[in-house]
Short mmCIF file of C-alpha atoms in Angstrom, two decimals:
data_model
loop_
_atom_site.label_atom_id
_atom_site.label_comp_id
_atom_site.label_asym_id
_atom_site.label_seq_id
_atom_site.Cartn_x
_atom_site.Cartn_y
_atom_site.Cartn_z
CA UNK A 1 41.87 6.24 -153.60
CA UNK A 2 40.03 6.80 -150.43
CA UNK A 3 37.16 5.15 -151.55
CA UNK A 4 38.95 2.11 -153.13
CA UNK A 5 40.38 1.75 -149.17
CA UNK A 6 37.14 2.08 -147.61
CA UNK A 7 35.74 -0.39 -149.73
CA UNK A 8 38.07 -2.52 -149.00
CA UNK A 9 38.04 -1.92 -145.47
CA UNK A 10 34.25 -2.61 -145.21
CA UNK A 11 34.91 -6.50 -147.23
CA UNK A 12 37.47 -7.06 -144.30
CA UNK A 13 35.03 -6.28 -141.83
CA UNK A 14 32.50 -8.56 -143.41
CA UNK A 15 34.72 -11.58 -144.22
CA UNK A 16 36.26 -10.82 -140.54
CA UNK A 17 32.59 -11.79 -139.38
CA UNK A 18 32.29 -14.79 -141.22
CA UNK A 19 35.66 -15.86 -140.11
CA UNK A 20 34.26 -15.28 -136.78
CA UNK A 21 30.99 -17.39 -136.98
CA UNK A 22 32.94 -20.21 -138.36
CA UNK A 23 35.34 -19.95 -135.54
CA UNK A 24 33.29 -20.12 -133.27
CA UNK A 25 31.29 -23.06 -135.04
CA UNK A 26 34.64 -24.77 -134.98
CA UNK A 27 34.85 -24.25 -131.47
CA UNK A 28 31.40 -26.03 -130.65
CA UNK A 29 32.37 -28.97 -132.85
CA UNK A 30 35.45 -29.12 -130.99
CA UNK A 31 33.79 -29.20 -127.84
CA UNK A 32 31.90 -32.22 -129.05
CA UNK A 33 34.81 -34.15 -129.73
CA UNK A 34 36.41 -33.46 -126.36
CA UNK A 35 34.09 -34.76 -124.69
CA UNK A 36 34.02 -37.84 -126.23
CA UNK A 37 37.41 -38.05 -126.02
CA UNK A 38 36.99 -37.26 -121.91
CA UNK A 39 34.30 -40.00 -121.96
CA UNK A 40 36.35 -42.67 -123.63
CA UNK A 41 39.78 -41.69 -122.04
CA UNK A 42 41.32 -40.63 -125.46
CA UNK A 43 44.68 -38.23 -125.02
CA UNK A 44 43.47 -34.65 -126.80
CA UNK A 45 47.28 -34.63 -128.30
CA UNK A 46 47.11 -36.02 -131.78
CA UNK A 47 49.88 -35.41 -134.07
CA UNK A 48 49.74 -37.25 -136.91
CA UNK A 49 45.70 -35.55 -137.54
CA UNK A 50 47.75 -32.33 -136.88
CA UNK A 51 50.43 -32.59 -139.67
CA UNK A 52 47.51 -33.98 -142.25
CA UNK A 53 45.76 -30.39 -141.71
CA UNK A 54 48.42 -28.62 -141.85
CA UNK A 55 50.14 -30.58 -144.99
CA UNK A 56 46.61 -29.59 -146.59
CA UNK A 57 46.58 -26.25 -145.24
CA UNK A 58 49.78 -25.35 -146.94
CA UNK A 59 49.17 -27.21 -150.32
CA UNK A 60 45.78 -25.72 -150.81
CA UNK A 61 46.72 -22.12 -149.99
CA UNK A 62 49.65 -22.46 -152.52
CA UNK A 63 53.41 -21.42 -152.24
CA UNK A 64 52.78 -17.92 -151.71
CA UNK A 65 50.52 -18.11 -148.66
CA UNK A 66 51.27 -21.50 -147.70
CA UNK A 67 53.63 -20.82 -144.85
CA UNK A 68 51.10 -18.61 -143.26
CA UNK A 69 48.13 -20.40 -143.51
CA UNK A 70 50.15 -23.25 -141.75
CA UNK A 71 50.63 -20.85 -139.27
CA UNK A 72 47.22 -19.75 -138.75
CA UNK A 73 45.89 -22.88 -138.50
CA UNK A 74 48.71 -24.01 -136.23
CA UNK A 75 47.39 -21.61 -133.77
CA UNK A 76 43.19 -23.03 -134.08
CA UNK A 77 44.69 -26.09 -133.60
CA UNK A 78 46.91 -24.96 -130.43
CA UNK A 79 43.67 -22.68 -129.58
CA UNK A 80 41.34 -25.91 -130.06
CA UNK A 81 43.46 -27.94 -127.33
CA UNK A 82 43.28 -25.42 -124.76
CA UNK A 83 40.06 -25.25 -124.86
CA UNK A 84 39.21 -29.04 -124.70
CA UNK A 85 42.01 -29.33 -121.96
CA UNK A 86 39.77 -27.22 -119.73
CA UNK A 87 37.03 -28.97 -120.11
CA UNK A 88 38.39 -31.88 -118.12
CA UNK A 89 37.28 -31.51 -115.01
CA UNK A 90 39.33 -34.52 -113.05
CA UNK A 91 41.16 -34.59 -110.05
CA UNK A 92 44.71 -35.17 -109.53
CA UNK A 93 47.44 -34.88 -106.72
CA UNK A 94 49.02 -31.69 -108.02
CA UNK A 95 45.03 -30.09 -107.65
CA UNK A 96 44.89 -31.70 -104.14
CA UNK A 97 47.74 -30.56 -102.83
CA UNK A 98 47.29 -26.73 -104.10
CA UNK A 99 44.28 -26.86 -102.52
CA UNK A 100 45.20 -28.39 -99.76
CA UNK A 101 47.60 -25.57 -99.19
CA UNK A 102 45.15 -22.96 -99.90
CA UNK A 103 43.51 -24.04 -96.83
CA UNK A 104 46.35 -24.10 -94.25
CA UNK A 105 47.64 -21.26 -95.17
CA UNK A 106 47.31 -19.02 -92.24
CA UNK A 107 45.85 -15.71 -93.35
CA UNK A 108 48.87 -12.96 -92.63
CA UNK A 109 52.48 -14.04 -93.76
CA UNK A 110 53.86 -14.14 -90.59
CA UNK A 111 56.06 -11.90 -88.41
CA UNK A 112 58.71 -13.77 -87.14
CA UNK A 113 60.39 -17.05 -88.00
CA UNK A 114 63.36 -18.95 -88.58
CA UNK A 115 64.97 -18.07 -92.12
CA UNK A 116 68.38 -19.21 -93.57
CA UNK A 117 70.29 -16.87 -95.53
CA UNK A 118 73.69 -15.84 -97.21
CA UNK A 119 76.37 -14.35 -95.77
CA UNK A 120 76.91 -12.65 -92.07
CA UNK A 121 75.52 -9.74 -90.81
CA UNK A 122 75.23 -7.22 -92.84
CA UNK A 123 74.46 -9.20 -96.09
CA UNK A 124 72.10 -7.76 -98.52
CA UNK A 125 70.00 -11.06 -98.08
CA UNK A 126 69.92 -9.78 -94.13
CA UNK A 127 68.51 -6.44 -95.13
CA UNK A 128 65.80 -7.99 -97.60
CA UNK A 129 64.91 -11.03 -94.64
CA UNK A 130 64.36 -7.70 -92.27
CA UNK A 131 62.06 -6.32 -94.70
CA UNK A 132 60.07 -9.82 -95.18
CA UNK A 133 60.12 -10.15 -91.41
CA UNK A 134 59.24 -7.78 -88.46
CA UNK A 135 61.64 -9.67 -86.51
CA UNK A 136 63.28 -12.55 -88.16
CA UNK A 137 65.38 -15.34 -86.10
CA UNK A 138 68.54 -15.52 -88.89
CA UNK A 139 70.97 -18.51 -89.05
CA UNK A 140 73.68 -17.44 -91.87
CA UNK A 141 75.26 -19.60 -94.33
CA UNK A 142 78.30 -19.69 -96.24
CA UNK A 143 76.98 -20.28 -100.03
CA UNK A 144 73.23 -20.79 -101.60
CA UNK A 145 73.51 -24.48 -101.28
CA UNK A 146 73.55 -24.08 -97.53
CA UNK A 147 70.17 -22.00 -97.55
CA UNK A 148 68.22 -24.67 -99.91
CA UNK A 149 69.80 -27.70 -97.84
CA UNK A 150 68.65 -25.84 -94.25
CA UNK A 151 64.77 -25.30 -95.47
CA UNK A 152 64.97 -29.06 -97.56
CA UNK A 153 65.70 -30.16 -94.15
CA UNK A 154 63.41 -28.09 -92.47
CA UNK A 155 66.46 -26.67 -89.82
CA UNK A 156 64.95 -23.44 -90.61
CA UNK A 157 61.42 -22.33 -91.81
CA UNK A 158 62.42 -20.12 -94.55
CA UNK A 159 65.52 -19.13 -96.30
CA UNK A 160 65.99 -15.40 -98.29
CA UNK A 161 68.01 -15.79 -101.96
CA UNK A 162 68.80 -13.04 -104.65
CA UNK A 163 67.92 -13.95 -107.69
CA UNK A 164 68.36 -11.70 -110.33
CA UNK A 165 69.31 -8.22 -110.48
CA UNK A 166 68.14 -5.41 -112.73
CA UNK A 167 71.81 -4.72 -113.72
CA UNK A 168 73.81 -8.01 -113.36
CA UNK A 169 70.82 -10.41 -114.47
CA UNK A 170 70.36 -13.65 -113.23
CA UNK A 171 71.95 -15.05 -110.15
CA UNK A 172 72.85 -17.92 -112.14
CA UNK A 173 73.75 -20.64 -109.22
CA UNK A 174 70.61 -20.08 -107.55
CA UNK A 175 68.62 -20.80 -110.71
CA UNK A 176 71.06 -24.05 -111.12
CA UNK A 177 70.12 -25.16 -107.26
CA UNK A 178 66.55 -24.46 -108.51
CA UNK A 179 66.81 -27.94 -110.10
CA UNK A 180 67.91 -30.40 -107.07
CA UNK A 181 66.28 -29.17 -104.72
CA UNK A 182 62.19 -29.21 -103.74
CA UNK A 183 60.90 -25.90 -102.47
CA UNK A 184 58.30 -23.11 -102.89
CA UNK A 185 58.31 -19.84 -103.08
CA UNK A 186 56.37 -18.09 -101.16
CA UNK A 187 57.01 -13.92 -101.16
CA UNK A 188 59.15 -11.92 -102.94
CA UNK A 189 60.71 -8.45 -102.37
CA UNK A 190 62.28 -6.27 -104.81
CA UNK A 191 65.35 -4.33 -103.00
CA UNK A 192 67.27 -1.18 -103.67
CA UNK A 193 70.67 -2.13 -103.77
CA UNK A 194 73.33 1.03 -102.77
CA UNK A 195 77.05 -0.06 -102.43
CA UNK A 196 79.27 1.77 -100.78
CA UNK A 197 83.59 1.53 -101.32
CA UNK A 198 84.73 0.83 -97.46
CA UNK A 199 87.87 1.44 -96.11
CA UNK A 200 89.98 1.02 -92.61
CA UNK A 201 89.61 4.69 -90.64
CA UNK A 202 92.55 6.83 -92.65
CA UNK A 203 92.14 5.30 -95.87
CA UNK A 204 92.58 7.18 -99.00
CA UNK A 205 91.47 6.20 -102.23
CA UNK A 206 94.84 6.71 -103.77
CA UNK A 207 96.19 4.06 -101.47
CA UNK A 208 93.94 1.38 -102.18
CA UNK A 209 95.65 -1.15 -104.00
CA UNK A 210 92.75 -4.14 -103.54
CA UNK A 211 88.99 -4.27 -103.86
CA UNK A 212 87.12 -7.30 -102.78
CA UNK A 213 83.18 -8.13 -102.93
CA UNK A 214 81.09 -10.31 -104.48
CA UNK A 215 80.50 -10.85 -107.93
CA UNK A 216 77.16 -9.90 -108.81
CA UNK A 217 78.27 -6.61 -106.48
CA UNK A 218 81.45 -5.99 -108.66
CA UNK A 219 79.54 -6.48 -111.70
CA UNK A 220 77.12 -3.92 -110.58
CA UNK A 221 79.99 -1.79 -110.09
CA UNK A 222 81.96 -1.99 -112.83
CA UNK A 223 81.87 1.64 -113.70
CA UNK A 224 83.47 2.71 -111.28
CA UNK A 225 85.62 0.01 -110.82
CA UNK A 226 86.93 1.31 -114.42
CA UNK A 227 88.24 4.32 -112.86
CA UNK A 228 90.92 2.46 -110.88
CA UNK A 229 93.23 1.15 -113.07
CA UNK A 230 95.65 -1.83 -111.84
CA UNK A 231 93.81 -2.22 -108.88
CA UNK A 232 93.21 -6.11 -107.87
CA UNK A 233 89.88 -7.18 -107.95
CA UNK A 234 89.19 -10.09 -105.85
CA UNK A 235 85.66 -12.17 -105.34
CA UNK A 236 84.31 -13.63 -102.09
CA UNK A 237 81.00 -15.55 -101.54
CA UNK A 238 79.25 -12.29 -99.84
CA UNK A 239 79.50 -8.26 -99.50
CA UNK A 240 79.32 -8.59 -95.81
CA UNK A 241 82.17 -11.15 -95.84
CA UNK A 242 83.82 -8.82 -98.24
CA UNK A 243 83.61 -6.02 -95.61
CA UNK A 244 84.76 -7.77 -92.38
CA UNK A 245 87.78 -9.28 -94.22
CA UNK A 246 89.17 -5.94 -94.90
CA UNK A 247 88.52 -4.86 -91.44
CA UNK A 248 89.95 -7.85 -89.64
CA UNK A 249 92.68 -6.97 -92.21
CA UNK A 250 93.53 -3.80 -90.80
CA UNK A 251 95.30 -2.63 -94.20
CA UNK A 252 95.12 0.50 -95.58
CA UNK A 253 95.61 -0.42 -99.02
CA UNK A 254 92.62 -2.81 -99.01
CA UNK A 255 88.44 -2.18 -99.69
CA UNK A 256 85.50 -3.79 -99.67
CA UNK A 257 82.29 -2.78 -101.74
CA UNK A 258 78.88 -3.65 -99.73
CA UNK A 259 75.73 -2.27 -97.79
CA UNK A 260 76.57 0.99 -96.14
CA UNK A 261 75.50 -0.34 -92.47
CA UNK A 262 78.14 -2.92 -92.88
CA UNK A 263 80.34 0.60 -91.73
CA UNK A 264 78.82 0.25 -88.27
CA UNK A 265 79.11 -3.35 -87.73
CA UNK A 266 82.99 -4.08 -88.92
CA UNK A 267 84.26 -0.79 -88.09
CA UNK A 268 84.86 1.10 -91.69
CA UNK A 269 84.34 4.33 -93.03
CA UNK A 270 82.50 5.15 -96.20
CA UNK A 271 85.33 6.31 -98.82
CA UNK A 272 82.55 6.28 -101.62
CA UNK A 273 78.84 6.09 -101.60
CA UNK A 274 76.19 4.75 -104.04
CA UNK A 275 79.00 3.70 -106.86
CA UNK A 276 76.75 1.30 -108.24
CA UNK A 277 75.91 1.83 -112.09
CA UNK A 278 72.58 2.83 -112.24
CA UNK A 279 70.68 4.62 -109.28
CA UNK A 280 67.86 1.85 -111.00
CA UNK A 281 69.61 -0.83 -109.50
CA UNK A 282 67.65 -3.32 -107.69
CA UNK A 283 67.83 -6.98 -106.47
CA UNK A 284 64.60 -9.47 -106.77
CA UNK A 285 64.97 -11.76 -103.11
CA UNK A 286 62.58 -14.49 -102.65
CA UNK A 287 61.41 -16.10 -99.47
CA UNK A 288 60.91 -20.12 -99.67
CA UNK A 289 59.47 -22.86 -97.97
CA UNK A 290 59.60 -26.26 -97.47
CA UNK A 291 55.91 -26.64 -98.12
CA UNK A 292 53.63 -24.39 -100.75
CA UNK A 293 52.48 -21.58 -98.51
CA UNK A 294 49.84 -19.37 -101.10
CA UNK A 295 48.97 -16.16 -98.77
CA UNK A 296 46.18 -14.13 -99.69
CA UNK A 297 46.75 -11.68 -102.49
CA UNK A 298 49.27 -13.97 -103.95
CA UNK A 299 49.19 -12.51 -107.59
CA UNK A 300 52.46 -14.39 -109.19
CA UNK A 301 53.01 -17.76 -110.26
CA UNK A 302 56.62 -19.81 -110.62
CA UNK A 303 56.92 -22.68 -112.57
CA UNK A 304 59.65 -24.71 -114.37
CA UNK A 305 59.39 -27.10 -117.48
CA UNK A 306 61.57 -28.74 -119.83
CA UNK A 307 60.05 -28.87 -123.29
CA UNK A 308 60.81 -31.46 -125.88
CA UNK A 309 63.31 -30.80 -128.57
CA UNK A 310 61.39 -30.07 -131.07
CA UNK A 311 60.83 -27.03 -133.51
CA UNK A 312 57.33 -24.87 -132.10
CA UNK A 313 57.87 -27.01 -128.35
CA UNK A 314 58.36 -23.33 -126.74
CA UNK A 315 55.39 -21.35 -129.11
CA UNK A 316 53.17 -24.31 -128.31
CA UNK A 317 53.90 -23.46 -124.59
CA UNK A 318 53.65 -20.02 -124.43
CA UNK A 319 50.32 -20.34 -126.54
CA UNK A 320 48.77 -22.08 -123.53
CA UNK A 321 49.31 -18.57 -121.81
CA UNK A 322 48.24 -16.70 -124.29
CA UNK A 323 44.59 -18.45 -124.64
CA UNK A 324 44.36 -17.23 -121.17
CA UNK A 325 45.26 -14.07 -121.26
CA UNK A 326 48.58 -14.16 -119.00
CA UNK A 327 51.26 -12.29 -118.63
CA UNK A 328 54.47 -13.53 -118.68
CA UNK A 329 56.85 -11.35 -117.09
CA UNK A 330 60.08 -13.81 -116.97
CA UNK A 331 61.44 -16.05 -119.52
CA UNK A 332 64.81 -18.00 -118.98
CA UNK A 333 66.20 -21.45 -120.49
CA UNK A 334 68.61 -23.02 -118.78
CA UNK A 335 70.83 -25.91 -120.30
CA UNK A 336 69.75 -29.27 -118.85
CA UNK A 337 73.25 -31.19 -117.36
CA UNK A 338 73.57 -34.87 -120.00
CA UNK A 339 71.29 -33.55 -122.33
CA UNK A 340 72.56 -32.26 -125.47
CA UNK A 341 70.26 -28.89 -126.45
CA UNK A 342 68.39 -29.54 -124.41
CA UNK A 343 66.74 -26.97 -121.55
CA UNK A 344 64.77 -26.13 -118.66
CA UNK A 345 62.35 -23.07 -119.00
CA UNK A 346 61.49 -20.66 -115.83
CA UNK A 347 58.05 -18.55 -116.34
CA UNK A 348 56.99 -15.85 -114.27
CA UNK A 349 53.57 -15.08 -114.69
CA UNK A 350 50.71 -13.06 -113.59
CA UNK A 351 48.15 -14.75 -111.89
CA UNK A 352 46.35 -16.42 -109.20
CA UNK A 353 45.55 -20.35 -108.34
CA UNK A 354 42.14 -19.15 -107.12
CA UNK A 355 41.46 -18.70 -110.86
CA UNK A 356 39.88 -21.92 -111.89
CA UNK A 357 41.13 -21.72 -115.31
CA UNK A 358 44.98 -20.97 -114.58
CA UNK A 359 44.60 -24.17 -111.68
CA UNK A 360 43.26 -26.24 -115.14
CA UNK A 361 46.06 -25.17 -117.05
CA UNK A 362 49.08 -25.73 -114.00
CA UNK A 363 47.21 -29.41 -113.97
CA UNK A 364 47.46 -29.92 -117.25
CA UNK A 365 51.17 -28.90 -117.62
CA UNK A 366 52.00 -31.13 -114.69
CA UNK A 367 50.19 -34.21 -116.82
CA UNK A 368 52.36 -33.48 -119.40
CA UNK A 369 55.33 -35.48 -120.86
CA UNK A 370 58.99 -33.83 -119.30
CA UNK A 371 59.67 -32.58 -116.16
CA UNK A 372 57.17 -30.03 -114.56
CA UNK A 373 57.62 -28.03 -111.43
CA UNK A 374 55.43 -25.97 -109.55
CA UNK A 375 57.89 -23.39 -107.75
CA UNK A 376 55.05 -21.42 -105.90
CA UNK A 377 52.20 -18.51 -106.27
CA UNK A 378 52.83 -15.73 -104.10
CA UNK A 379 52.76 -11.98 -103.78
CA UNK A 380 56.08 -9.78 -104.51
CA UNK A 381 56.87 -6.40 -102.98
#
């Protein structure tokens, strides 16, 4: 028996290296024919070539193996693409500008500013902007939309948004804002999110007959929210809001779940600390800016892209990545507003615009048909 697998072990390895030589003789003769098709201004896309070979493909290899020799050619001919994209070596405004913002980027991300967030004092966004910033100049806003609107217009230099948490997910309406309005992002910092259940001096929690927070807060604390039964749960736009409304309240039936310093500021007492769900419970914030700002070290790229409807669109996609060698480490659709099934895809990805070849492949996407956006490489904390 063992010799029956070594044997056929060994024919693997041998047919393995034919398959090899022959891919990589397919490879040269692909070469060939993308650069004639670069010479005569031919598009590399051609999908009625692609459906003969695969037809064949799946006829010759017969009903049992059919399906995945469609498949494995499917990827050559995804693999094949890839590499005659990067052989194009032309210009374009989405190259120009990238590296027209690699050069005026200053070299340190800079101390101070002025950056829009969410909230009053207190806010969660306030404690990650103070971790961005040595000393940040802070104009607060009442919702999300505020913060894009006050960078769009350039009132402020940068504005600080959650958006997603390790327990609660995505931040949904910042991902939704993603799509009307034109900005980069250009840090990120992943923060440690504690909430704390304050009260009025001379609280007790058997009095408290109404909690109030934000949502993404009360999801994140809906453990221990389940411990209070029939108490009202009410949602506001921020946890620092939350706090100085039941302080300006002066009730003693009414709390507020946010940041522990919002004690100091409003006047409240910590009933209960750290009630979140998980002690591994942390928010994502990222910085953005009008402009693409790409800081040294910048190690993470954003980008947006709505695929066409189409069965293999998204495999075809992440494929691109994969010739690479990338790592995606975010994947989200969002439905597109007027389209039916239709969506909007967000990537995170490892990687750097310095890299020739991932600069190729962001130029290539934004040549593509459907909507492409750039949202920013940067470095995250």
């Amino acid at each position: 028996m063992n010799n029956e697998l070594s044997e056929a072990r060994k024919n693997i390895d041998q047919i393995d290296e034919e398959i090899l030589q022959l891919f990589i003789k397919r490879m040269d003769e692909c070469r060939k024919i993308g650069q004639f098709k670069q010479a005569n201004a031919l598009p590399i896309e051609n999908p009625e070539r692609e459906r003969e070979i695969l037809l064949k493909v799946w006829q010759s290899a017969g009903s049992e193996l059919g399906n995945c020799a469609s498949v494995l050619f499917s990827t050559l001919i995804d693999l094949s693409k890839a590499y005659q994209r990067r052989m194009d070596s032309s210009d374009s405004p989405f190259l120009r500008k990238i590296r027209e913002s690699l050069a005026k980027t200053p070299a340190l991300f800079p101390k101070t500013a002025k950056v829009a967030c969410c909230g009053i004092p207190g806010a969660y966004a306030q404690v990650a902007a103070d971790k961005l910033f040595q000393l940040a100049d802070l104009t607060y806003f009442n919702n999300f939309s505020g913060v894009f609107q006050a960078v769009e217009k350039q009132l402020c230099n940068y504005g600080v948004l959650p958006i997603e948490n390790s327990t609660a997910g995505t931040v949904d309406a910042v991902y939704d804002l993603m799509k009307d309005h034109h900005f980069y992002i250009v840090r990120s910092f992943r923060l440690q999110i504690k909430h704390s259940l304050l009260v009025n001096p001379g609280t007790e929690l058997k009095d408290i007959k109404e909690i109030i927070s934000h949502e993404q807060a009360i999801k994140q604390c809906s453990k221990f929210l389940s411990t209070l039964p029939g108490v009202k749960i009410t949602t506001c736009s921020s946890t620092a809001l939350a706090a100085r409304t039941a302080a300006e309240s002066g009730r003693k039936d009414i709390a507020a779940i946010a940041c522990s310093d919002c004690a100091g500021i409003y006047g409240l007492v910590q009933l209960r600390n750290a009630i979140q769900n998980s002690d591994f419970n942390y928010t994502r914030f990222i910085c953005i800016a009008k402009e693409p700002e790409i800081f040294p070290g910048s190690n993470r790229i954003s980008i947006m892209a709505s695929l066409p409807h189409k069965p293999g669109a998204l495999y075809q996609m992440l494929s691109r990545f994969s010739v690479l060698g990338l790592n995606l480490t975010k994947l989200e659709s969002r439905p597109i507003p007027g389209k039916d099934f239709e969506y909007m895809f967000y990537f995170d990805f490892e990687a750097s615009v310095a890299d020739p070849e991932v600069l190729k492949l962001l130029a290539e996407l934004d040549q593509d048909d459907g909507e492409f956006i750039f949202l920013g490489n940067y470095m995250e904390e």
